[in-house]
Amino acid sequence: MAKDSEPFSEKLRVPEALTFDDVLLRPKESAIEPDEADTSTRVSKNVRLNIPVLSAAMDTVTESELAIEIARHGGLGVLHRNMDLDAMVEEIEQVKQADELIIREVITAEPGQTIREVDRMMNEAGVSGAPVIDDDDEVLGIISGTDIRPYLEVGESDEVREAMTDEVITAGEDVTPREALELMYEHKIERVPIVDDQNRLTGLMTMAGILQRREYDNAVRDESGHLRVGAAVGPFETDRAQAADEAGADILFIDCAHAHNSNVVESAREIKDQTSADVVVGNIGTREAARDVADFADGVKVGIGPGSICTTRVVTGAGMPQITAIAQVADVASKHDIPVIADGGIRYSGDAIKAIAAGADAVMMGSYFAGTDEAPGRVITMNGKKYKQYRGMGSVGAMQSGGGDRYLKDDDEEEFVPEGVEAATPYKGTLESELRQLVGGMQSGMGYVGAESIPVFKERAEFVRVSSAGQQESHPHDVVITDEAPNYSPDGS
Ligand code: XMP
């Protein structure tokens, strides 16, 4: 030891760091009914959500199917990056095209086609009608299932022009959904071709599309009305960042297990310079890390080793208990008006709302959603119970499919040093019902603290410290549980 350096034993004067089970929200006087609590929040500088929930960028959690569903219900899906660029672009497009009011890739018919051909074409495409257009895309008519039913005595080899309705109702690009619906009701039709000023087809509005969109009144959409979506990009993947940005991703998530690394910070800054989407930097877990990205990040993501499938803390000896990590990062981020996302370790709705109380604006979850219908993968049965696969992105299997650079390792290493495990999680049914339990529980937490909105809750919430006896008291005890509560299991699965 050098003569003047601090004694090693000084290192043992360690600060305390807390996580979810160490704390509870202190109940406060309240005039808030939980159902009325407003859960809208900001997840990055330019993106707001209606519920403070994101799905993890993991290959057993978020692909377009789950991303579409979570955005329809007010949250945000973050697409994983264990896929090549083309596949990711396609996934982003899938989300952006879902619930589109004006369908752009319209199935069309030509006047000279036979009824048989058009019938087959519509069946294959799963549509029940098609605009009939000429070589210049001009709309000549519309043909639907009713036009070609046998009782109208149209032969299978007759031409479309003989069976189509040629007095076709069209609308311009500026038609509103309400106007389009009125047209459909008035003329007893189910679809309206959208045309330019020369009567050329540019799209199609359907009654089913408009009504479906009305169902999702809590959806989060961009300025053009498309569902919002996030995309994970590796810390040095500038090409993926550009491709995802061009494809319309609303937020790029720098996907790194330890973003407080000078090369990662530098690269993230470059990605921010080269793209127009918001850039969320993560993961970090300290004040110092937040300070080092505060000049360019549109959001920060917190979590060093809290995840259910993570082995980072045991493999590397490094990590930061999540409640303390969130609070430390939020201390700095709030001064720079940068939203904070708490990522990992959330088992219950109570954990999620504690994360917000500690300073997060939203939470990201993997295991909570991996067992839903919308997550990738099949349902498997083990010992009579249903499960879905869930694996860490730092597990051997996931790293073999790419993404080892999340752990700042080469993808082509012969022997990985994994920081995650492959697992199974109980099958849970629809994402919608999981979200209802999650957000309902969070709203009840807001009710106990007397806060009508997320910003008010963040200000008003206080913690009390829980002993291990207190923690035992918090869970069902001295009973045998006989029902399957939709929002509780003893191990949080
Ligand atoms: P939960 O607890 O919601 O955590 O299942 C999801 C988050 O865990 C992170 N993650 C990992 N962390 N090794 C890690 O140390 C891994 O293999 C791994 N895979 C995912 C990630 O931040 C995710 O959102």
Coordinates of C-alpha atoms and ligand atoms in Angstrom, one line a residue:
M1 CA 0.0 0.0 0.0
A2 CA 1.3 3.4 -0.9
K3 CA 2.2 5.5 2.2
D4 CA -0.6 8.1 2.0
S5 CA -3.4 6.1 0.4
E6 CA -6.5 5.4 2.4
P7 CA -6.5 2.2 4.4
F8 CA -8.4 -0.6 2.7
S9 CA -10.6 -1.0 5.7
E10 CA -12.1 2.4 4.9
K11 CA -13.7 0.7 1.9
L12 CA -15.9 -1.2 4.4
R13 CA -17.6 2.0 5.4
V14 CA -20.2 1.2 2.8
P15 CA -23.3 3.2 1.9
E16 CA -26.6 1.4 2.1
A17 CA -28.4 0.6 -1.1
L18 CA -32.0 -0.5 -1.1
T19 CA -34.3 -2.4 -3.4
F20 CA -38.1 -3.1 -3.7
D21 CA -38.6 -5.3 -0.7
D22 CA -36.6 -2.9 1.6
V23 CA -39.3 -0.2 1.3
L24 CA -43.0 0.5 1.4
L25 CA -45.0 3.5 0.4
R26 CA -46.1 5.5 3.5
P27 CA -49.9 5.8 3.3
K28 CA -51.1 9.4 3.2
E29 CA -54.4 11.3 3.5
S30 CA -56.1 11.0 0.1
A31 CA -59.0 12.3 -1.8
I32 CA -58.2 10.2 -4.9
E33 CA -60.2 7.3 -6.2
P34 CA -57.7 4.9 -7.7
D35 CA -59.6 4.6 -11.0
E36 CA -59.3 8.3 -11.5
A37 CA -55.5 8.4 -11.0
D38 CA -54.0 9.7 -14.3
T39 CA -51.1 7.3 -15.3
S40 CA -49.9 9.3 -18.3
T41 CA -46.2 10.1 -18.3
R42 CA -43.2 11.1 -20.4
V43 CA -40.8 8.3 -21.4
S44 CA -38.4 10.4 -23.3
K45 CA -38.2 14.1 -24.1
N46 CA -40.6 13.9 -27.0
V47 CA -42.7 10.8 -26.3
R48 CA -45.6 10.5 -23.9
L49 CA -47.4 7.4 -22.9
N50 CA -50.8 6.8 -21.3
I51 CA -49.6 4.1 -19.0
P52 CA -46.0 4.2 -17.5
V53 CA -45.1 0.8 -18.9
L54 CA -42.6 -0.5 -21.5
S55 CA -41.9 -4.1 -22.5
A56 CA -38.3 -5.2 -22.5
A57 CA -36.2 -5.5 -25.6
M58 CA -35.8 -9.2 -25.3
D59 CA -36.2 -12.0 -27.9
T60 CA -38.7 -13.8 -25.7
V61 CA -40.7 -10.6 -24.9
T62 CA -41.0 -7.9 -27.6
E63 CA -41.6 -8.4 -31.3
S64 CA -44.2 -6.6 -33.3
E65 CA -47.2 -8.5 -32.0
L66 CA -46.6 -7.5 -28.4
A67 CA -45.5 -4.0 -29.4
I68 CA -48.8 -3.4 -31.3
E69 CA -50.9 -4.6 -28.3
I70 CA -49.0 -2.7 -25.6
A71 CA -49.1 0.5 -27.7
R72 CA -52.9 0.0 -28.3
H73 CA -53.3 0.0 -24.5
G74 CA -51.2 3.1 -23.9
G75 CA -47.6 1.7 -23.3
L76 CA -44.6 1.2 -25.4
G77 CA -43.0 -2.0 -26.8
V78 CA -39.2 -2.0 -27.4
L79 CA -38.3 -4.4 -30.2
H80 CA -35.3 -6.6 -29.4
R81 CA -32.3 -6.6 -31.7
N82 CA -31.5 -10.3 -32.1
M83 CA -32.6 -10.0 -35.7
D84 CA -31.0 -8.6 -38.8
L85 CA -31.6 -5.0 -39.9
D86 CA -34.2 -6.0 -42.6
A87 CA -36.2 -8.0 -40.1
M88 CA -36.1 -5.1 -37.7
V89 CA -37.3 -2.6 -40.3
E90 CA -40.1 -5.0 -41.2
E91 CA -41.1 -5.3 -37.5
I92 CA -41.2 -1.5 -37.1
E93 CA -43.3 -1.3 -40.2
Q94 CA -45.7 -3.9 -38.9
V95 CA -46.3 -1.8 -35.8
K96 CA -46.6 1.4 -37.8
Q97 CA -49.1 -0.1 -40.2
A98 CA -51.3 -1.7 -37.6
D99 CA -54.6 0.1 -37.0
E100 CA -53.9 2.2 -40.0
L101 CA -57.0 4.3 -40.9
I102 CA -56.0 4.5 -44.6
I103 CA -54.7 1.1 -45.8
R104 CA -51.9 1.9 -48.3
E105 CA -51.3 -1.6 -49.7
V106 CA -54.7 -2.1 -51.2
I107 CA -55.7 -5.4 -52.8
T108 CA -57.1 -4.3 -56.2
A109 CA -58.8 -6.0 -59.2
E110 CA -58.6 -5.3 -62.9
P111 CA -61.7 -5.0 -65.1
G112 CA -60.6 -7.8 -67.4
Q113 CA -59.8 -10.4 -64.6
T114 CA -62.3 -13.3 -64.2
I115 CA -64.5 -13.6 -61.2
R116 CA -62.8 -16.8 -60.4
E117 CA -59.4 -15.1 -60.2
V118 CA -60.6 -12.2 -58.1
D119 CA -62.5 -14.5 -55.8
R120 CA -59.4 -16.5 -55.2
M121 CA -57.2 -13.4 -54.8
M122 CA -59.6 -11.9 -52.2
N123 CA -59.8 -15.2 -50.3
E124 CA -56.0 -15.5 -50.1
A125 CA -55.6 -11.9 -49.0
G126 CA -58.5 -12.2 -46.4
V127 CA -60.4 -9.3 -47.8
S128 CA -64.1 -9.2 -48.8
G129 CA -63.9 -6.5 -51.5
A130 CA -61.5 -4.8 -53.8
P131 CA -61.4 -1.5 -55.8
V132 CA -61.3 -2.1 -59.6
I133 CA -58.6 0.1 -61.2
D134 CA -57.2 0.6 -64.7
D135 CA -53.6 0.8 -65.8
D136 CA -53.3 4.4 -64.5
D137 CA -54.7 3.4 -61.1
E138 CA -58.0 5.3 -61.9
V139 CA -60.9 3.8 -59.9
L140 CA -63.5 2.3 -62.2
G141 CA -65.6 0.5 -59.7
I142 CA -65.5 -1.8 -56.7
I143 CA -66.1 -5.5 -56.4
S144 CA -67.2 -7.3 -53.3
G145 CA -68.3 -10.7 -52.1
T146 CA -71.9 -9.8 -52.6
D147 CA -71.3 -8.9 -56.3
I148 CA -70.0 -12.4 -57.1
R149 CA -72.3 -14.6 -55.1
P150 CA -73.9 -17.3 -57.3
Y151 CA -77.5 -16.1 -56.9
L152 CA -76.6 -13.0 -58.8
E153 CA -76.0 -15.3 -61.7
V154 CA -72.5 -14.2 -62.4
G155 CA -70.4 -17.0 -64.0
E156 CA -67.0 -17.8 -62.6
S157 CA -65.4 -17.0 -65.9
D158 CA -67.2 -13.7 -66.4
E159 CA -65.1 -10.6 -66.3
V160 CA -65.0 -8.3 -63.3
R161 CA -66.3 -5.3 -65.3
E162 CA -69.7 -7.2 -65.7
A163 CA -70.1 -7.8 -62.0
M164 CA -68.6 -4.7 -60.3
T165 CA -70.5 -1.8 -58.9
D166 CA -69.4 1.1 -61.1
E167 CA -71.1 3.9 -59.2
V168 CA -68.4 3.8 -56.6
I169 CA -68.3 6.2 -53.6
T170 CA -64.8 7.6 -53.1
A171 CA -63.2 10.2 -50.8
G172 CA -60.2 12.4 -50.8
E173 CA -57.1 12.1 -48.7
D174 CA -58.4 14.7 -46.2
V175 CA -61.5 12.8 -45.3
T176 CA -61.9 12.3 -41.5
P177 CA -62.8 9.0 -40.0
R178 CA -66.2 10.5 -39.0
E179 CA -66.9 11.7 -42.5
A180 CA -65.9 8.3 -44.0
L181 CA -68.2 6.5 -41.5
E182 CA -71.1 8.8 -42.4
L183 CA -70.5 8.0 -46.1
M184 CA -70.5 4.3 -45.4
Y185 CA -73.7 4.4 -43.3
E186 CA -75.5 6.6 -45.9
H187 CA -74.6 4.4 -48.8
K188 CA -74.7 1.1 -46.9
I189 CA -71.1 0.2 -47.9
E190 CA -68.2 -1.2 -45.9
R191 CA -65.2 0.4 -47.6
V192 CA -64.4 3.7 -49.3
P193 CA -61.5 4.0 -51.8
I194 CA -59.4 7.1 -51.2
V195 CA -58.4 8.9 -54.4
D196 CA -56.3 11.9 -55.5
D197 CA -57.7 14.8 -57.5
Q198 CA -57.5 12.7 -60.7
N199 CA -59.5 9.9 -59.2
R200 CA -56.4 7.7 -58.9
L201 CA -56.4 5.2 -56.0
T202 CA -54.2 6.1 -53.1
G203 CA -55.7 4.0 -50.3
L204 CA -58.7 2.5 -48.7
M205 CA -60.7 3.1 -45.6
T206 CA -62.8 0.3 -44.1
M207 CA -65.6 0.4 -41.5
A208 CA -63.9 -2.4 -39.6
G209 CA -60.7 -0.4 -39.5
I210 CA -62.4 2.7 -38.2
L211 CA -64.4 0.9 -35.5
Q212 CA -61.4 -1.2 -34.4
R213 CA -59.4 2.0 -33.9
R214 CA -62.2 3.5 -31.8
E215 CA -61.9 0.5 -29.5
Y216 CA -58.3 1.6 -28.5
D217 CA -59.0 5.0 -27.2
N218 CA -56.0 4.8 -24.8
A219 CA -53.5 4.0 -27.6
V220 CA -50.3 5.9 -28.0
R221 CA -49.8 7.2 -31.5
D222 CA -47.4 9.5 -33.4
E223 CA -48.3 12.7 -35.1
S224 CA -49.5 10.7 -38.2
G225 CA -51.7 8.5 -36.1
H226 CA -49.5 5.4 -36.2
L227 CA -48.8 3.4 -33.0
R228 CA -45.6 4.3 -31.3
V229 CA -42.7 1.8 -31.0
G230 CA -39.2 1.7 -29.7
A231 CA -36.2 -0.2 -31.0
A232 CA -33.1 -1.5 -29.3
V233 CA -29.8 -0.8 -30.9
G234 CA -26.4 -2.1 -29.9
P235 CA -24.0 0.5 -28.4
F236 CA -21.9 0.6 -31.6
E237 CA -24.7 -0.2 -34.1
T238 CA -24.9 3.0 -36.0
D239 CA -26.3 1.3 -39.1
R240 CA -29.1 -0.3 -37.1
A241 CA -29.9 3.0 -35.5
Q242 CA -30.1 4.7 -38.8
A243 CA -32.3 1.9 -40.4
A244 CA -34.6 1.9 -37.4
D245 CA -34.9 5.7 -37.4
E246 CA -35.7 5.8 -41.1
A247 CA -38.3 3.0 -40.6
G248 CA -40.1 5.2 -38.1
A249 CA -39.0 4.0 -34.7
D250 CA -40.0 6.7 -32.2
I251 CA -37.3 6.0 -29.7
L252 CA -33.9 4.2 -30.1
F253 CA -32.8 2.5 -26.9
I254 CA -29.1 2.1 -26.6
D255 CA -29.0 -1.5 -25.4
C256 CA -26.0 -2.0 -23.1
A257 CA -25.6 -3.7 -19.7
H258 CA -23.1 -1.0 -18.6
A259 CA -23.6 2.2 -20.6
H260 CA -21.3 4.2 -18.3
N261 CA -18.4 3.2 -20.5
S262 CA -16.7 6.0 -22.4
N263 CA -16.8 4.2 -25.7
V264 CA -20.5 3.5 -25.3
V265 CA -21.2 7.1 -24.3
E266 CA -19.3 8.4 -27.3
S267 CA -21.1 6.1 -29.7
A268 CA -24.5 6.9 -28.2
R269 CA -23.8 10.6 -28.7
E270 CA -22.9 9.9 -32.3
I271 CA -26.1 7.9 -32.8
K272 CA -28.1 10.9 -31.3
D273 CA -26.4 13.2 -33.8
Q274 CA -27.1 11.0 -36.8
T275 CA -30.8 10.2 -36.1
S276 CA -34.1 12.1 -35.6
A277 CA -35.7 9.7 -33.1
D278 CA -35.3 10.2 -29.4
V279 CA -32.4 8.3 -27.9
V280 CA -32.7 6.7 -24.5
V281 CA -29.3 5.7 -23.0
G282 CA -29.0 2.6 -20.7
N283 CA -28.4 0.9 -18.6
I284 CA -26.9 3.0 -15.9
G285 CA -27.3 2.9 -12.1
T286 CA -25.4 5.9 -10.6
R287 CA -25.5 9.7 -10.4
E288 CA -22.1 9.9 -12.1
A289 CA -23.4 7.9 -15.1
A290 CA -26.5 10.1 -15.4
R291 CA -24.2 13.2 -15.3
D292 CA -22.1 11.9 -18.2
V293 CA -25.0 11.4 -20.6
A294 CA -27.2 14.3 -19.5
D295 CA -26.0 16.7 -22.2
F296 CA -27.5 14.5 -25.0
A297 CA -29.8 11.8 -23.8
D298 CA -33.5 12.1 -24.3
G299 CA -34.1 9.6 -21.6
V300 CA -32.1 7.2 -19.3
K301 CA -32.7 3.6 -18.4
V302 CA -31.8 2.3 -15.0
G303 CA -30.9 -1.2 -14.0
I304 CA -27.6 -2.9 -13.3
G305 CA -28.4 -6.5 -12.5
P306 CA -31.9 -6.4 -11.0
G307 CA -33.6 -8.5 -13.7
S308 CA -35.3 -11.8 -13.0
I309 CA -33.1 -13.7 -15.4
C310 CA -29.9 -11.7 -14.7
T311 CA -26.8 -13.2 -13.2
T312 CA -24.7 -10.0 -13.7
R313 CA -24.3 -9.4 -10.0
V314 CA -23.2 -12.9 -9.1
V315 CA -21.0 -13.3 -12.2
T316 CA -19.3 -9.9 -12.0
G317 CA -19.8 -8.9 -8.4
A318 CA -21.1 -5.6 -9.6
G319 CA -24.5 -4.0 -9.4
M320 CA -26.8 -1.6 -7.7
P321 CA -30.0 -2.4 -5.8
Q322 CA -32.7 -1.0 -7.9
I323 CA -34.5 1.5 -5.7
T324 CA -31.2 3.3 -4.8
A325 CA -30.1 3.1 -8.4
I326 CA -33.3 4.8 -9.6
A327 CA -33.2 7.5 -7.0
Q328 CA -29.5 8.3 -7.7
V329 CA -30.1 8.6 -11.4
A330 CA -33.3 10.6 -10.9
D331 CA -31.5 13.1 -8.7
V332 CA -29.5 14.1 -11.7
A333 CA -32.0 13.4 -14.5
S334 CA -34.7 15.5 -12.9
K335 CA -32.4 18.6 -12.9
H336 CA -31.9 18.2 -16.7
D337 CA -35.6 17.4 -17.3
I338 CA -34.7 13.9 -18.6
P339 CA -37.2 11.1 -18.1
V340 CA -36.1 8.0 -16.2
I341 CA -37.1 4.4 -17.0
A342 CA -36.7 1.8 -14.3
D343 CA -35.7 -1.5 -16.0
G344 CA -35.8 -4.9 -14.4
G345 CA -36.6 -6.6 -11.1
I346 CA -40.3 -5.8 -11.1
R347 CA -42.4 -8.7 -9.9
Y348 CA -45.6 -7.0 -8.7
S349 CA -47.6 -3.9 -9.5
G350 CA -46.4 -2.7 -6.0
D351 CA -42.8 -2.9 -7.2
A352 CA -43.7 -0.9 -10.3
I353 CA -45.2 2.0 -8.3
K354 CA -42.4 2.0 -5.8
A355 CA -40.0 2.5 -8.8
I356 CA -42.0 5.6 -9.7
A357 CA -41.9 6.8 -6.1
A358 CA -38.1 6.5 -6.2
G359 CA -38.0 8.9 -9.2
A360 CA -38.7 6.9 -12.3
D361 CA -41.2 8.1 -14.9
A362 CA -42.0 4.7 -16.3
V363 CA -41.0 1.0 -15.8
M364 CA -39.7 -1.6 -18.2
M365 CA -40.6 -5.2 -17.6
G366 CA -39.6 -8.6 -19.1
S367 CA -40.7 -11.5 -17.0
Y368 CA -44.1 -9.9 -16.3
F369 CA -45.0 -10.1 -20.1
A370 CA -43.0 -13.1 -21.3
G371 CA -45.8 -15.5 -20.4
T372 CA -48.5 -13.6 -22.4
D373 CA -50.1 -14.7 -25.6
E374 CA -48.5 -11.9 -27.5
A375 CA -44.9 -12.6 -26.5
P376 CA -42.9 -14.7 -29.0
G377 CA -42.8 -18.5 -28.5
R378 CA -45.1 -21.4 -27.9
V379 CA -46.9 -22.4 -24.7
I380 CA -45.2 -25.6 -23.3
T381 CA -46.6 -27.9 -20.6
M382 CA -44.5 -29.2 -17.7
N383 CA -45.9 -31.3 -14.9
G384 CA -49.4 -30.3 -16.0
K385 CA -48.7 -26.6 -15.9
K386 CA -48.4 -24.2 -18.8
Y387 CA -45.3 -22.1 -19.4
K388 CA -43.5 -20.0 -22.0
Q389 CA -39.8 -19.7 -22.6
Y390 CA -38.1 -16.6 -21.1
R391 CA -34.4 -16.1 -21.4
G392 CA -31.9 -13.4 -20.5
M393 CA -30.3 -11.6 -23.4
G394 CA -27.0 -12.4 -21.8
S395 CA -27.8 -16.1 -21.6
V396 CA -25.8 -18.5 -23.9
G397 CA -28.7 -19.1 -26.1
A398 CA -29.6 -15.5 -26.7
M399 CA -25.9 -14.5 -27.2
Q400 CA -25.5 -17.2 -29.8
S401 CA -28.3 -15.5 -31.7
G402 CA -26.4 -12.1 -31.6
G403 CA -26.2 -9.2 -29.2
G404 CA -23.2 -10.2 -27.2
D405 CA -22.1 -6.6 -27.5
R406 CA -24.7 -5.7 -24.9
Y407 CA -22.2 -7.1 -22.5
L408 CA -19.3 -5.4 -24.4
K409 CA -18.1 -8.8 -25.6
D410 CA -17.6 -10.1 -29.2
D411 CA -20.5 -12.0 -30.8
D412 CA -18.1 -14.6 -32.2
E413 CA -16.4 -15.5 -29.0
E414 CA -16.1 -19.3 -28.8
E415 CA -17.0 -19.5 -25.1
F416 CA -19.4 -16.9 -23.8
V417 CA -19.3 -15.7 -20.2
P418 CA -23.0 -15.5 -19.8
E419 CA -24.7 -12.9 -17.5
G420 CA -28.2 -14.4 -17.7
V421 CA -30.1 -17.7 -17.7
E422 CA -32.6 -19.4 -19.9
A423 CA -35.9 -20.1 -18.0
A424 CA -39.6 -20.7 -18.3
T425 CA -42.3 -18.4 -16.9
P426 CA -45.9 -19.3 -16.2
Y427 CA -48.3 -18.8 -19.1
K428 CA -50.5 -15.8 -18.3
G429 CA -53.1 -15.3 -21.1
T430 CA -53.6 -12.0 -22.8
L431 CA -51.4 -9.0 -22.4
E432 CA -54.5 -6.8 -22.0
S433 CA -55.5 -8.6 -18.7
E434 CA -51.9 -8.5 -17.4
L435 CA -51.8 -4.8 -18.1
R436 CA -55.1 -4.2 -16.4
Q437 CA -53.9 -5.9 -13.2
L438 CA -50.5 -4.0 -13.4
V439 CA -51.9 -0.6 -14.0
G440 CA -54.9 -1.1 -11.7
G441 CA -52.4 -2.0 -8.8
M442 CA -50.3 1.1 -9.6
Q443 CA -53.3 3.3 -9.5
S444 CA -54.3 1.9 -6.2
G445 CA -50.8 2.8 -4.9
M446 CA -51.3 6.3 -6.1
G447 CA -54.6 6.3 -4.2
Y448 CA -52.9 5.3 -0.9
V449 CA -50.5 8.2 -1.4
G450 CA -53.2 10.7 -2.4
A451 CA -51.8 11.6 -5.8
E452 CA -53.9 12.2 -8.9
S453 CA -51.1 12.0 -11.4
I454 CA -47.6 10.6 -11.9
P455 CA -45.7 13.9 -11.4
V456 CA -47.7 14.6 -8.2
F457 CA -47.1 11.1 -7.0
K458 CA -43.4 11.4 -7.5
E459 CA -43.4 14.5 -5.4
R460 CA -45.7 13.3 -2.7
A461 CA -44.6 9.7 -2.2
E462 CA -42.5 8.8 0.8
F463 CA -40.9 5.5 1.8
V464 CA -40.7 3.6 5.1
R465 CA -38.0 1.1 5.6
V466 CA -39.1 -2.5 6.1
S467 CA -37.5 -5.1 8.3
S468 CA -37.4 -8.7 7.4
A469 CA -40.3 -9.3 9.8
G470 CA -42.2 -6.5 8.1
Q471 CA -41.5 -8.0 4.7
Q472 CA -42.9 -11.4 5.9
E473 CA -46.0 -9.5 7.2
S474 CA -46.5 -8.0 3.7
H475 CA -47.1 -11.3 2.0
P476 CA -50.0 -13.6 2.7
H477 CA -48.9 -15.6 5.9
D478 CA -50.2 -18.3 8.2
V479 CA -52.6 -19.4 5.6
V480 CA -52.7 -21.9 2.7
I481 CA -53.6 -20.0 -0.5
T482 CA -56.5 -21.7 -2.2
D483 CA -57.2 -19.4 -5.1
E484 CA -55.0 -18.2 -8.0
A485 CA -55.0 -14.5 -7.6
P486 CA -54.3 -12.9 -11.0
N487 CA -51.8 -10.4 -9.6
Y488 CA -50.0 -12.5 -6.9
S489 CA -47.7 -15.5 -6.7
P490 CA -45.4 -16.1 -3.7
D491 CA -42.3 -15.9 -5.9
G492 CA -43.5 -13.1 -8.2
S493 CA -43.7 -15.3 -11.3
Ligands
XMP1 P1 -37.3 -8.5 -15.5 O1 -36.9 -8.6 -14.1 O2 -38.4 -7.6 -15.8 O3 -36.0 -7.8 -16.2 O4 -37.4 -9.9 -16.1 C1 -35.9 -7.5 -17.6 C2 -34.6 -6.7 -17.8 O5 -33.5 -7.5 -17.5 C3 -32.4 -7.1 -18.3 N1 -31.8 -8.2 -18.9 C4 -30.7 -8.9 -18.5 N2 -29.8 -8.5 -17.5 N3 -28.5 -10.4 -17.9 C5 -28.7 -9.3 -17.2 O6 -27.9 -9.0 -16.4 C6 -29.4 -10.9 -18.9 O7 -29.2 -11.9 -19.6 C7 -30.5 -10.0 -19.2 N4 -31.4 -10.1 -20.2 C8 -32.2 -9.0 -19.9 C9 -32.9 -6.1 -19.3 O8 -32.5 -4.8 -18.9 C10 -34.4 -6.3 -19.3 O9 -35.1 -5.2 -19.7

